[in-house]
Every structure is written in C-alpha cells, then in structure tokens.
Short mmCIF file of C-alpha atoms in Angstrom, two decimals:
data_model
loop_
_atom_site.label_atom_id
_atom_site.label_comp_id
_atom_site.label_asym_id
_atom_site.label_seq_id
_atom_site.Cartn_x
_atom_site.Cartn_y
_atom_site.Cartn_z
CA MET A 28 6.84 -25.12 18.21
CA LYS A 29 6.29 -23.67 14.64
CA ARG A 30 6.60 -20.07 15.88
CA LEU A 31 9.81 -20.98 17.86
CA LEU A 32 11.29 -22.52 14.66
CA ALA A 33 10.30 -19.55 12.64
CA LEU A 34 11.94 -17.21 15.27
CA VAL A 35 15.11 -19.36 15.18
CA LEU A 36 15.12 -19.16 11.36
CA THR A 37 14.93 -15.34 11.47
CA MET A 38 18.33 -15.11 13.04
CA GLY A 39 20.06 -16.70 10.06
CA ILE A 40 19.09 -13.69 7.83
CA ALA A 41 18.82 -10.83 10.22
CA PHE A 42 21.69 -9.00 8.80
CA SER A 43 20.00 -8.86 5.35
CA LEU A 44 17.68 -6.07 6.94
CA LEU A 45 20.62 -3.80 6.56
CA ALA A 46 20.45 -4.15 2.64
CA GLY A 47 18.22 -2.46 0.08
CA CYS A 48 16.63 0.82 0.24
CA THR A 49 18.24 1.84 3.57
CA GLN A 50 21.09 3.21 1.39
CA ASN A 51 18.84 6.27 1.35
CA ALA A 52 19.11 6.93 5.03
CA ASN A 53 21.56 9.56 4.72
CA ASN A 54 19.37 11.62 2.38
CA GLY A 55 17.15 12.47 5.22
CA ASP A 56 17.40 15.29 7.90
CA GLU A 57 20.11 15.48 10.48
CA ASN A 58 18.21 13.05 12.71
CA GLY A 59 18.42 10.34 10.13
CA GLY A 60 14.75 10.26 9.35
CA ASN A 61 13.13 11.58 12.46
CA THR A 62 9.90 13.54 12.21
CA GLY A 63 9.41 15.66 15.33
CA ASN A 64 10.25 13.39 18.32
CA LYS A 65 9.49 10.19 16.41
CA GLU A 66 12.17 8.09 14.65
CA TRP A 67 10.10 6.04 12.24
CA LYS A 68 11.16 2.41 11.33
CA ILE A 69 9.52 1.31 8.00
CA GLY A 70 10.23 -1.88 6.16
CA LEU A 71 9.40 -3.30 2.65
CA ILE A 72 9.39 -7.07 1.83
CA ALA A 73 9.43 -7.51 -1.95
CA ALA A 74 7.42 -10.01 -3.77
CA GLY A 75 10.62 -11.48 -5.22
CA THR A 76 13.85 -9.87 -6.16
CA PHE A 77 14.56 -6.34 -7.34
CA GLY A 78 15.62 -5.55 -11.00
CA ASP A 79 12.45 -7.04 -12.58
CA ASN A 80 11.20 -3.76 -14.01
CA GLY A 81 7.87 -4.71 -12.66
CA LEU A 82 6.06 -4.88 -9.32
CA ASN A 83 9.24 -5.17 -7.12
CA ASP A 84 10.92 -2.26 -8.66
CA ALA A 85 7.72 -0.31 -8.44
CA LEU A 86 7.61 -0.93 -4.70
CA LYS A 87 11.26 -0.01 -4.27
CA LYS A 88 10.59 3.19 -6.14
CA ALA A 89 7.72 4.01 -3.79
CA ALA A 90 10.07 3.51 -0.87
CA GLU A 91 12.76 5.76 -2.54
CA THR A 92 10.20 8.48 -3.32
CA PHE A 93 8.95 8.49 0.35
CA THR A 94 12.48 8.74 1.65
CA GLU A 95 13.19 11.67 -0.71
CA ASN A 96 10.00 13.46 0.34
CA THR A 97 10.48 12.88 4.15
CA GLY A 98 14.05 11.79 4.94
CA ILE A 99 12.68 8.69 6.59
CA PRO A 100 14.71 5.63 5.46
CA VAL A 101 12.78 2.37 4.35
CA THR A 102 14.57 -0.89 4.76
CA CYS A 103 14.01 -3.11 1.70
CA VAL A 104 14.56 -6.78 1.58
CA GLU A 105 14.20 -9.37 -1.29
CA VAL A 106 12.43 -12.68 -1.17
CA ASN A 107 13.82 -15.89 -2.71
CA GLU A 108 11.67 -18.52 -1.13
CA PHE A 109 8.07 -18.13 0.10
CA ASN A 110 9.28 -18.75 3.73
CA ASP A 111 11.32 -15.64 3.57
CA HIS A 112 8.15 -13.54 3.79
CA GLU A 113 7.39 -14.68 7.23
CA ILE A 114 11.10 -14.67 8.40
CA HIS A 115 11.58 -11.05 7.27
CA ALA A 116 8.21 -10.03 8.78
CA ARG A 117 9.15 -11.44 12.16
CA ASN A 118 12.65 -9.76 11.92
CA PHE A 119 10.97 -6.46 11.43
CA GLY A 120 8.52 -7.18 14.22
CA ASN A 121 11.29 -8.12 16.62
CA GLU A 122 13.14 -4.97 15.60
CA GLY A 123 10.17 -2.83 16.58
CA TYR A 124 9.27 -1.61 13.17
CA ASP A 125 6.39 0.81 12.93
CA MET A 126 5.18 -0.35 9.58
CA VAL A 127 5.99 -3.08 7.16
CA ILE A 128 4.83 -3.49 3.56
CA MET A 129 4.33 -6.97 2.41
CA GLY A 130 4.80 -7.07 -1.44
CA GLY A 131 3.72 -10.63 -2.12
CA THR A 132 0.55 -12.72 -1.82
CA VAL A 133 0.88 -13.65 1.84
CA SER A 134 -2.65 -13.65 3.36
CA GLU A 135 -2.32 -17.28 4.54
CA ILE A 136 0.54 -16.56 6.89
CA MET A 137 -0.47 -13.20 8.28
CA SER A 138 -2.88 -13.94 11.19
CA PRO A 139 -0.30 -15.29 13.58
CA ILE A 140 2.18 -12.60 12.61
CA LEU A 141 -0.36 -9.84 13.28
CA GLU A 142 -1.20 -11.37 16.60
CA ASP A 143 2.42 -11.65 17.69
CA TYR A 144 3.38 -8.11 16.61
CA PRO A 145 0.34 -5.90 17.43
CA ASP A 146 2.50 -2.70 17.54
CA THR A 147 3.76 -3.17 14.04
CA HIS A 148 1.30 -2.17 11.26
CA PHE A 149 1.49 -4.37 8.17
CA VAL A 150 0.26 -3.25 4.82
CA LEU A 151 -0.71 -6.05 2.22
CA ASN A 152 -0.13 -5.38 -1.40
CA LYS A 153 -1.69 -8.68 -2.35
CA GLY A 154 -4.43 -10.62 -0.79
CA THR A 155 -6.77 -9.75 2.04
CA VAL A 156 -6.62 -10.02 5.77
CA ASP A 157 -9.43 -8.13 7.54
CA GLY A 158 -10.42 -7.60 11.19
CA TYR A 159 -6.98 -6.57 12.52
CA ASP A 160 -6.25 -3.05 13.75
CA ASN A 161 -2.67 -3.44 12.76
CA CYS A 162 -3.31 -4.49 9.12
CA THR A 163 -4.25 -2.67 5.99
CA SER A 164 -5.12 -4.73 2.83
CA ILE A 165 -4.77 -2.72 -0.41
CA GLN A 166 -6.98 -4.09 -3.15
CA PHE A 167 -6.04 -2.78 -6.55
CA GLU A 168 -8.94 -3.21 -8.95
CA GLU A 169 -6.92 -4.94 -11.64
CA PRO A 170 -9.82 -6.60 -13.47
CA ALA A 171 -10.91 -3.20 -14.93
CA ALA A 172 -7.38 -2.38 -16.15
CA GLY A 173 -7.04 -5.91 -17.71
CA PHE A 174 -10.44 -5.50 -19.48
CA ILE A 175 -9.58 -2.16 -20.93
CA GLY A 176 -6.16 -3.56 -22.07
CA GLY A 177 -7.78 -6.42 -23.97
CA ALA A 178 -10.33 -4.13 -25.69
CA PHE A 179 -7.53 -1.61 -26.63
CA ALA A 180 -5.26 -4.33 -28.08
CA VAL A 181 -7.99 -5.57 -30.44
CA MET A 182 -9.01 -2.07 -31.46
CA MET A 183 -5.46 -1.09 -32.08
CA SER A 184 -4.52 -4.18 -33.96
CA GLU A 185 -7.57 -3.74 -36.32
CA TYR A 186 -6.72 0.00 -36.79
CA LEU A 187 -3.15 -1.07 -37.84
CA GLY A 188 -4.71 -3.37 -40.42
CA GLY A 189 -4.12 -6.51 -38.41
CA PRO A 190 -6.31 -9.38 -37.22
CA SER A 191 -8.82 -9.17 -34.36
CA GLU A 192 -6.79 -11.73 -32.44
CA VAL A 193 -4.15 -10.48 -29.94
CA GLY A 194 -1.66 -12.14 -27.65
CA TRP A 195 -1.19 -12.25 -23.79
CA ILE A 196 2.04 -13.83 -22.30
CA GLY A 197 2.14 -14.38 -18.54
CA GLY A 198 4.74 -15.53 -16.09
CA GLN A 199 3.26 -18.39 -14.08
CA ARG A 200 -0.30 -19.53 -13.49
CA ILE A 201 -0.80 -17.83 -10.20
CA ALA A 202 -4.09 -16.22 -9.06
CA ASP A 203 -3.22 -12.64 -9.80
CA LEU A 204 -2.04 -13.38 -13.35
CA GLU A 205 -4.97 -15.68 -14.11
CA LEU A 206 -7.36 -12.84 -12.96
CA CYS A 207 -5.63 -10.42 -15.30
CA ARG A 208 -5.86 -12.90 -18.15
CA TYR A 209 -9.57 -13.54 -17.78
CA CYS A 210 -10.09 -9.77 -17.90
CA PHE A 211 -7.94 -9.22 -20.86
CA GLU A 212 -9.70 -12.02 -22.71
CA ALA A 213 -13.08 -10.59 -21.81
CA GLY A 214 -11.98 -7.04 -22.98
CA ALA A 215 -10.81 -8.40 -26.24
CA ALA A 216 -14.21 -10.28 -26.74
CA TYR A 217 -16.08 -7.02 -25.86
CA ALA A 218 -14.10 -5.27 -28.71
CA GLY A 219 -15.16 -8.13 -31.12
CA GLY A 220 -11.93 -9.96 -31.01
CA LYS A 221 -10.07 -12.78 -29.30
CA ALA A 222 -7.02 -13.03 -27.05
CA THR A 223 -4.62 -16.04 -27.17
CA ALA A 224 -2.72 -16.63 -23.90
CA ALA A 225 0.46 -18.50 -23.05
CA TYR A 226 2.63 -18.94 -19.93
CA VAL A 227 6.39 -18.75 -19.64
CA GLY A 228 6.50 -20.95 -16.52
CA ASP A 229 8.40 -18.43 -14.36
CA PHE A 230 9.11 -14.74 -14.23
CA THR A 231 12.85 -14.89 -15.46
CA ASP A 232 13.12 -17.01 -18.55
CA ILE A 233 13.58 -14.29 -21.13
CA ALA A 234 14.32 -16.85 -24.01
CA LYS A 235 11.20 -18.68 -23.40
CA ALA A 236 9.13 -15.52 -23.41
CA LYS A 237 10.75 -14.43 -26.69
CA GLU A 238 10.10 -17.81 -28.20
CA LEU A 239 6.36 -17.57 -27.33
CA ALA A 240 6.10 -14.07 -28.57
CA MET A 241 7.74 -14.92 -31.78
CA GLN A 242 5.17 -17.72 -32.40
CA MET A 243 2.42 -15.17 -31.89
CA TYR A 244 3.81 -12.50 -34.10
CA ASN A 245 4.81 -14.87 -36.77
CA GLY A 246 1.25 -16.28 -36.64
CA GLY A 247 0.04 -12.82 -37.70
CA MET A 248 -0.66 -11.04 -34.44
CA MET A 249 0.17 -7.34 -34.34
CA ILE A 250 -0.09 -6.83 -30.58
CA VAL A 251 1.05 -8.97 -27.62
CA GLN A 252 0.57 -8.03 -23.96
CA ALA A 253 3.48 -8.95 -21.79
CA PHE A 254 2.69 -9.69 -18.11
CA ALA A 255 5.69 -11.72 -17.07
CA GLY A 256 8.01 -9.88 -14.85
CA GLY A 257 11.54 -9.87 -15.85
CA ALA A 258 10.75 -12.42 -18.51
CA ALA A 259 8.75 -9.73 -20.24
CA ASN A 260 11.97 -8.45 -21.83
CA GLY A 261 11.76 -11.42 -24.18
CA VAL A 262 8.42 -10.21 -25.60
CA TYR A 263 10.09 -6.79 -26.22
CA GLN A 264 13.31 -8.29 -27.76
CA ALA A 265 10.94 -10.27 -30.09
CA VAL A 266 9.00 -7.40 -31.42
CA GLU A 267 12.04 -5.13 -31.77
CA GLY A 268 13.43 -7.58 -34.43
CA LEU A 269 10.25 -7.43 -36.44
CA GLU A 270 8.98 -5.08 -39.15
CA GLU A 271 7.40 -1.76 -38.17
CA GLY A 272 3.69 -2.00 -37.30
CA LYS A 273 3.91 -4.71 -34.65
CA TYR A 274 3.89 -3.66 -31.06
CA ALA A 275 3.82 -5.08 -27.48
CA MET A 276 2.05 -3.80 -24.36
CA GLY A 277 3.72 -3.53 -20.95
CA ALA A 278 2.65 -3.76 -17.44
CA ALA A 279 3.45 -2.54 -13.91
CA THR A 280 4.20 1.27 -14.17
CA GLY A 281 4.61 1.23 -17.92
CA GLN A 282 8.01 -0.31 -18.72
CA PHE A 283 8.21 2.06 -21.74
CA GLU A 284 11.93 2.54 -21.22
CA LEU A 285 12.55 -1.07 -22.01
CA SER A 286 11.30 -0.70 -25.52
CA PRO A 287 10.58 2.99 -26.26
CA ASP A 288 9.48 2.39 -29.92
CA ARG A 289 7.55 -0.75 -29.56
CA ILE A 290 5.62 -0.62 -26.22
CA ILE A 291 2.60 1.26 -27.37
CA ALA A 292 0.66 1.20 -24.08
CA SER A 293 0.73 -0.59 -20.76
CA HIS A 294 -1.66 -2.13 -18.22
CA ILE A 295 -0.66 -0.13 -15.19
CA ILE A 296 -1.09 -0.30 -11.47
CA LYS A 297 0.43 2.91 -10.00
CA THR A 298 2.21 1.02 -7.27
CA ASP A 299 5.08 3.48 -7.12
CA GLU A 300 2.93 6.49 -6.62
CA TYR A 301 0.26 4.77 -4.40
CA PHE A 302 2.70 3.08 -1.93
CA ALA A 303 4.59 6.28 -1.45
CA THR A 304 1.28 7.88 -0.45
CA VAL A 305 0.50 4.93 1.81
CA CYS A 306 3.68 5.60 3.70
CA GLN A 307 2.97 9.18 4.05
CA GLN A 308 -0.56 8.46 5.21
CA PHE A 309 0.86 6.15 7.93
CA ILE A 310 3.27 8.71 9.44
CA GLU A 311 0.38 11.21 9.39
CA GLY A 312 -1.93 8.87 11.20
CA GLN A 313 -4.37 8.70 8.26
CA LEU A 314 -3.98 5.14 7.01
CA PRO A 315 -7.04 3.22 7.92
CA SER A 316 -7.04 -0.47 8.95
CA GLY A 317 -8.99 -2.99 7.00
CA ILE A 318 -9.57 -3.17 3.22
CA VAL A 319 -8.79 -0.18 1.10
CA LYS A 320 -9.73 -0.34 -2.62
CA ALA A 321 -7.84 1.50 -5.30
CA GLY A 322 -8.96 1.49 -8.89
CA LEU A 323 -9.97 3.36 -12.07
CA ALA A 324 -12.05 6.00 -10.23
CA ASP A 325 -9.13 7.31 -8.35
CA GLY A 326 -6.47 6.77 -11.11
CA ALA A 327 -4.71 4.00 -9.30
CA THR A 328 -5.19 1.45 -12.18
CA GLY A 329 -5.89 1.59 -15.91
CA ILE A 330 -4.10 2.00 -19.23
CA ARG A 331 -1.24 4.32 -19.94
CA LEU A 332 -0.20 5.22 -23.47
CA SER A 333 3.45 5.35 -24.43
CA PRO A 334 5.04 8.79 -24.05
CA ASN A 335 7.06 7.99 -27.21
CA ILE A 336 4.53 6.55 -29.56
CA GLY A 337 1.25 6.95 -27.90
CA ASP A 338 0.31 9.53 -30.54
CA LEU A 339 -0.32 6.69 -32.91
CA VAL A 340 -3.48 5.82 -31.17
CA PRO A 341 -6.35 7.52 -33.04
CA GLN A 342 -9.03 9.61 -31.33
CA GLU A 343 -11.71 7.16 -32.06
CA ILE A 344 -9.95 4.51 -29.90
CA LEU A 345 -9.34 7.10 -27.20
CA ASP A 346 -12.99 7.78 -27.19
CA ALA A 347 -13.91 4.09 -27.05
CA MET A 348 -11.48 3.50 -24.17
CA GLU A 349 -13.11 6.37 -22.27
CA GLU A 350 -16.63 5.02 -22.85
CA ILE A 351 -15.45 1.47 -21.53
CA GLU A 352 -13.78 2.96 -18.64
CA GLN A 353 -17.01 4.89 -17.52
CA LYS A 354 -18.94 1.64 -17.87
CA LEU A 355 -16.49 -0.18 -15.74
CA ILE A 356 -16.65 2.55 -13.03
CA SER A 357 -20.47 2.65 -13.09
CA GLY A 358 -20.70 -1.05 -12.92
CA GLU A 359 -22.43 -1.33 -16.24
CA ILE A 360 -19.52 -3.76 -17.29
CA VAL A 361 -18.38 -6.33 -14.72
CA PRO A 362 -15.18 -8.09 -15.77
CA PRO A 363 -15.10 -11.90 -15.04
CA THR A 364 -12.66 -12.90 -12.23
CA THR A 365 -12.88 -16.72 -12.49
CA GLU A 366 -12.58 -19.33 -15.31
CA GLU A 367 -16.29 -19.99 -14.96
CA GLU A 368 -17.28 -16.45 -15.21
CA LEU A 369 -15.03 -15.93 -18.14
CA ALA A 370 -16.66 -18.97 -20.03
CA ASN A 371 -20.03 -17.48 -19.30
CA TYR A 372 -19.09 -14.01 -20.35
CA LEU A 373 -17.61 -15.27 -23.71
CA ALA A 374 -20.70 -17.42 -24.28
CA GLU A 375 -22.91 -14.37 -23.86
CA ILE A 376 -20.77 -12.14 -25.92
CA ASN A 377 -20.66 -14.68 -28.69
CA ALA A 378 -24.39 -15.64 -28.64
#
C-alpha cells in the first residue's frame, strides 16, 4: 500500500522533471546527448533548493560540467520536503533513467527504491547503502577537512593578533553538520585554541546568521567559520561591516565570490569536480557499486585558501597545515566523529 501511495504521489510532480539542468540539453551533439548508440538518461535530486551557494549549487555545477563535456543532459530537480526525495527517485525510475544522483541524506528510504528499480543506478552523496549492485555510496571524508579548518582558524587568528578562540556557525543540528563541528572544535583544540559553535536553526535565515556572527566578532573573535548553506551570507555580511583584520571561512566549493576580501579560506568538498567525474565514470562503465571513499589523499576534501587574500597566510601556517594533513592521512590523527569522542579528545588535549 505504501509503495502504491508513493507511486500515485509521483504523478503530481512528474512534470517537474522537465525543469533544472535539462536546459543544457541543446548544448550536446546532434543526437541530443547520445554517445554511440546509447541515449543516456541521468538525473540529479538536490538536497534542497538551488541558489544556496553551497552543496546544491555544487551538484548542479557538476551536472552542467558533465553536460558541457559530453553533450549528455542531466535532469535536475529541487526538494522542498523530505518525501520529495522518494517521489522524484521513483519518477526517474519509472522514466527508465540510467543513473540518479541523490544529493540528500536518504539512506533510510533507499532499499525499497533500489529493489523496485534494479536497472537504475543510484549514487548517494550522503549516507551509506551497501550490498546493492545498482547503488554507489560516496563517502567524503569530511572530518579531516573540518579538523584542518579548526586548526587553521586558531593559528590564523593568533597570527593576526587575535585570541585563540574562533567561531563556527552552522545551519541546523543535523548529523552532517554536527560531525563537521566536532572536528572543527577538535582541530582548534589541537592548535591550542577553542571553537565556540552556534546554530541558525535553518539554512536560509540570513538575518539570524548575521546576528550570531556579530555576537562572536563583537566578543573579540577574528575568524568565524560559516557552515550554514544560504544563511552563511549573514556571516559574510557581518564581517564586511567590520574593521580590517577580521575574516570569515566559507564552505562547499569555496564561496569566495560571496565576499572576496573577507573569506580567507574555506572548508571544501570538491563536489562540483567529483560528481562530474562520477557521471563520466558511469557512462564509461567504470563506476563501482558499494562504498567509495573520497578524501584528503585524493584531493576531494580539505582547505582551500582564498584566491584574493590567501597570500595573507604566512608560510609557517602553511607548513603547519601540511604537517597536520599528513598526520590525518597516515592515521596518526583521528578526528572525533561523535559527541562522546569529542569530549574524550578535548579531555586528552587539555590534560
């Protein structure tokens, strides 16, 4: 009955599959995206809505890059409610799509979908589903990037003559952001400092994010990490109105264009580059099923310095970041990924 209901619901938004990145379809070859005798059908279900200058826009950029390189269109759809993930996935499956990228955290709903559409290969950007031939779970090793970000923020704040305390502003208390916060706090402690975290409550409230950021900056902090989707603009607006010497850190693929003179570095996941490659691997028959890890060692995650003001970072900090990165890759440093692990780590560092 549940599957029947889900199928009925899909009809209500079927036409939405015509929106999004399919506008690039005419940029392909004369066959409208054919390669050889195969006409590929690839879809992308965002983790929310486009225009966030974060994950969703990075996924869309990956689709556009893939289309530019191959002429194969990618149908992109947005998500407004959690149920939309399954509705869109089943729509794509019913339409005979070859591959569908799931941008959100959807592990809990995937098993019946994978069983109902064995000929559609689903790629998960968040979460893990193993044991299905038609599913690939991409696991970005975000903890290492978060750890380096926390250490960098403290070292840079001290270099600028500021305190050893830095800020971190997230969107909502969801698993992915909590994980990044734990690691950022651990990295800050590793560098001899402290990170204070706050949550906006959603990913769109720019005014609230600006208010939280102003509290941190007015309290003496020199650097605040924004990890709040579209609401991160509030952090950037806050720092832009302050005196020189105070900076923000971005996320996603950099976000430097949002505040060229104040975002000094960003915690990055190269979603745009990585998923364009994933699409290419799929059509070439080289995308494996199961769990695929992507992290520091292969350049998929890490810290990216600003192309505009990155030269403010001294060589001593660059060297320290390189040393930390190598320790993370080797396993000498293992970032905490739970509240309990963070508490234990901080107790050990502060002992």
